[in-house]
Tab-separated table of C-alpha atoms in Angstrom:
chain	number	residue	atom	x	y	z
A	619	MET	CA	143.654	124.633	124.446
A	620	GLN	CA	140.071	124.699	126.063
A	621	ARG	CA	138.655	122.304	128.775
A	622	LEU	CA	137.317	118.950	127.960
A	623	GLY	CA	133.497	118.975	130.052
A	624	GLY	CA	132.564	115.380	131.644
A	625	LEU	CA	131.689	113.960	128.248
A	626	GLU	CA	134.362	115.622	126.189
A	627	ALA	CA	136.181	113.280	128.441
A	628	GLU	CA	134.849	109.919	127.941
A	629	VAL	CA	134.999	110.409	124.121
A	630	MET	CA	138.997	111.964	124.891
A	631	ASN	CA	139.391	108.949	126.693
A	632	GLU	CA	138.388	106.260	124.330
A	633	LEU	CA	140.412	108.687	121.349
A	634	TRP	CA	143.592	108.494	123.175
A	635	ALA	CA	142.999	103.909	124.415
A	636	THR	CA	143.118	102.799	120.377
A	637	ASP	CA	145.357	103.803	117.553
A	638	GLU	CA	142.274	103.657	114.907
A	639	PRO	CA	140.344	107.128	113.536
A	640	LEU	CA	137.047	106.331	115.785
A	641	SER	CA	133.517	107.302	113.858
A	642	VAL	CA	130.775	108.794	115.330
A	643	HIS	CA	129.280	105.000	114.616
A	644	ASP	CA	132.277	103.583	116.912
A	645	LEU	CA	132.475	105.675	119.545
A	646	VAL	CA	128.839	105.200	120.355
A	647	ASP	CA	129.331	101.623	120.368
A	648	ARG	CA	132.233	101.683	123.058
A	649	LEU	CA	130.682	104.290	125.491
A	650	SER	CA	127.878	102.000	125.198
A	651	ALA	CA	129.643	99.548	127.628
A	652	ARG	CA	128.578	103.131	130.182
A	653	LYS	CA	125.490	104.064	129.032
A	654	GLN	CA	124.137	104.031	126.045
A	655	PHE	CA	124.771	107.925	124.173
A	656	ALA	CA	121.793	109.459	121.196
A	657	TYR	CA	124.863	109.315	117.576
A	658	THR	CA	123.543	113.505	117.453
A	659	THR	CA	125.158	113.841	121.112
A	660	ILE	CA	128.569	112.231	120.578
A	661	LEU	CA	128.582	114.033	116.803
A	662	THR	CA	127.967	117.554	118.948
A	663	VAL	CA	130.543	116.335	120.955
A	664	VAL	CA	132.713	115.593	118.639
A	665	THR	CA	131.997	118.504	116.783
A	666	HIS	CA	132.830	120.640	119.812
A	667	LEU	CA	136.313	118.925	120.281
A	668	HIS	CA	137.118	119.748	116.693
A	669	GLU	CA	136.324	122.794	116.837
A	670	LYS	CA	138.723	123.089	120.152
A	671	GLY	CA	141.536	121.590	118.307
A	672	TRP	CA	141.281	118.525	120.210
A	673	VAL	CA	140.672	116.420	117.869
A	674	THR	CA	141.795	116.232	114.078
A	675	ARG	CA	138.496	114.821	111.316
A	676	GLU	CA	139.642	112.741	108.140
A	677	LYS	CA	136.309	111.926	106.069
A	678	LYS	CA	135.774	108.895	104.280
A	679	SER	CA	133.354	107.607	102.018
A	680	ARG	CA	130.494	109.561	104.341
A	681	ALA	CA	131.849	109.740	107.463
A	682	TYR	CA	134.038	111.319	109.247
A	683	PHE	CA	136.306	109.547	111.362
A	684	TYR	CA	138.703	111.153	114.709
A	685	SER	CA	141.805	111.213	115.743
A	686	PRO	CA	142.907	113.070	118.932
A	687	SER	CA	144.956	115.546	118.132
A	688	ARG	CA	147.998	114.694	120.960
A	689	SER	CA	148.958	111.909	123.249
A	690	ARG	CA	146.875	112.167	127.128
A	691	GLU	CA	150.727	112.757	127.880
A	692	GLU	CA	151.078	116.341	126.306
A	693	ALA	CA	147.009	117.424	126.908
A	694	THR	CA	148.381	116.969	130.487
A	695	SER	CA	150.941	118.897	130.270
A	696	GLN	CA	149.480	121.741	128.928
A	697	ALA	CA	146.499	121.790	131.724
A	698	LEU	CA	149.486	121.913	134.333
A	699	ARG	CA	151.136	124.619	132.301
A	700	ALA	CA	147.568	126.312	131.990
A	701	LEU	CA	147.720	125.625	136.448
A	702	LEU	CA	150.556	127.233	136.257
A	703	ASP	CA	150.041	130.191	134.190
A	704	SER	CA	147.384	130.639	136.502
A	705	SER	CA	148.831	131.115	139.801
A	706	THR	CA	149.764	134.204	141.084
A	707	ASP	CA	153.028	132.639	142.546
A	708	PRO	CA	154.017	129.404	139.586
A	709	SER	CA	157.412	129.015	141.915
A	710	ALA	CA	155.038	127.462	145.164
A	711	VAL	CA	153.757	125.506	143.135
A	712	LEU	CA	156.254	124.719	141.482
A	713	LEU	CA	157.998	123.817	144.877
A	714	HIS	CA	155.126	122.397	146.507
A	715	PHE	CA	155.054	119.940	143.568
A	716	ALA	CA	158.122	119.028	143.894
A	717	LYS	CA	157.829	118.172	147.867
A	718	THR	CA	155.242	115.346	145.943
A	719	VAL	CA	156.724	112.876	143.321
A	720	SER	CA	158.078	109.920	143.686
A	721	ASP	CA	161.659	109.113	143.125
A	722	HIS	CA	160.575	107.527	139.373
A	723	GLU	CA	158.830	110.840	138.606
A	724	TYR	CA	162.084	112.284	139.947
A	725	ASP	CA	163.693	110.647	137.084
A	726	ALA	CA	162.074	111.547	134.540
A	727	LEU	CA	162.103	115.254	135.702
A	728	GLN	CA	165.683	115.200	135.161
A	729	ARG	CA	165.969	113.452	132.500
A	730	GLY	CA	163.621	116.767	131.015
A	731	TRP	CA	165.939	118.414	132.170
A	732	SER	CA	169.328	117.176	131.316
A	733	SER	CA	167.581	117.217	127.892
A	734	ARG	CA	166.439	120.520	127.244
A	735	ARG	CA	169.723	122.070	129.009
A	736	SER	CA	171.501	120.279	125.686
A	737	GLU	CA	168.623	121.477	123.251
A	738	GLN	CA	169.802	125.293	124.513
């Protein structure tokens, strides 16, 4: 999965913020609270997001409606995986990261590790 540009990230944040698929008009309206964007600009952005695999689209009448292809959490996990894969020493990165986790995050990691072991 390719990384997101600034406006792409803003569009994805809007898509993640709702359970309903959004049209380009919906996205322009939602983004207008921060800045005015041309319809064609947002159309280009969601087209690129679709090509990159970040969104799915469904045609209803004459418009496409867009939904995230994965949750924010799944996308973040994939970004972390890409960072580890790009490191020359992923074990060292993980060890440094482990020193920074909160108790809540530590508990979540333990639950994930336990469920992984039970699946094997």
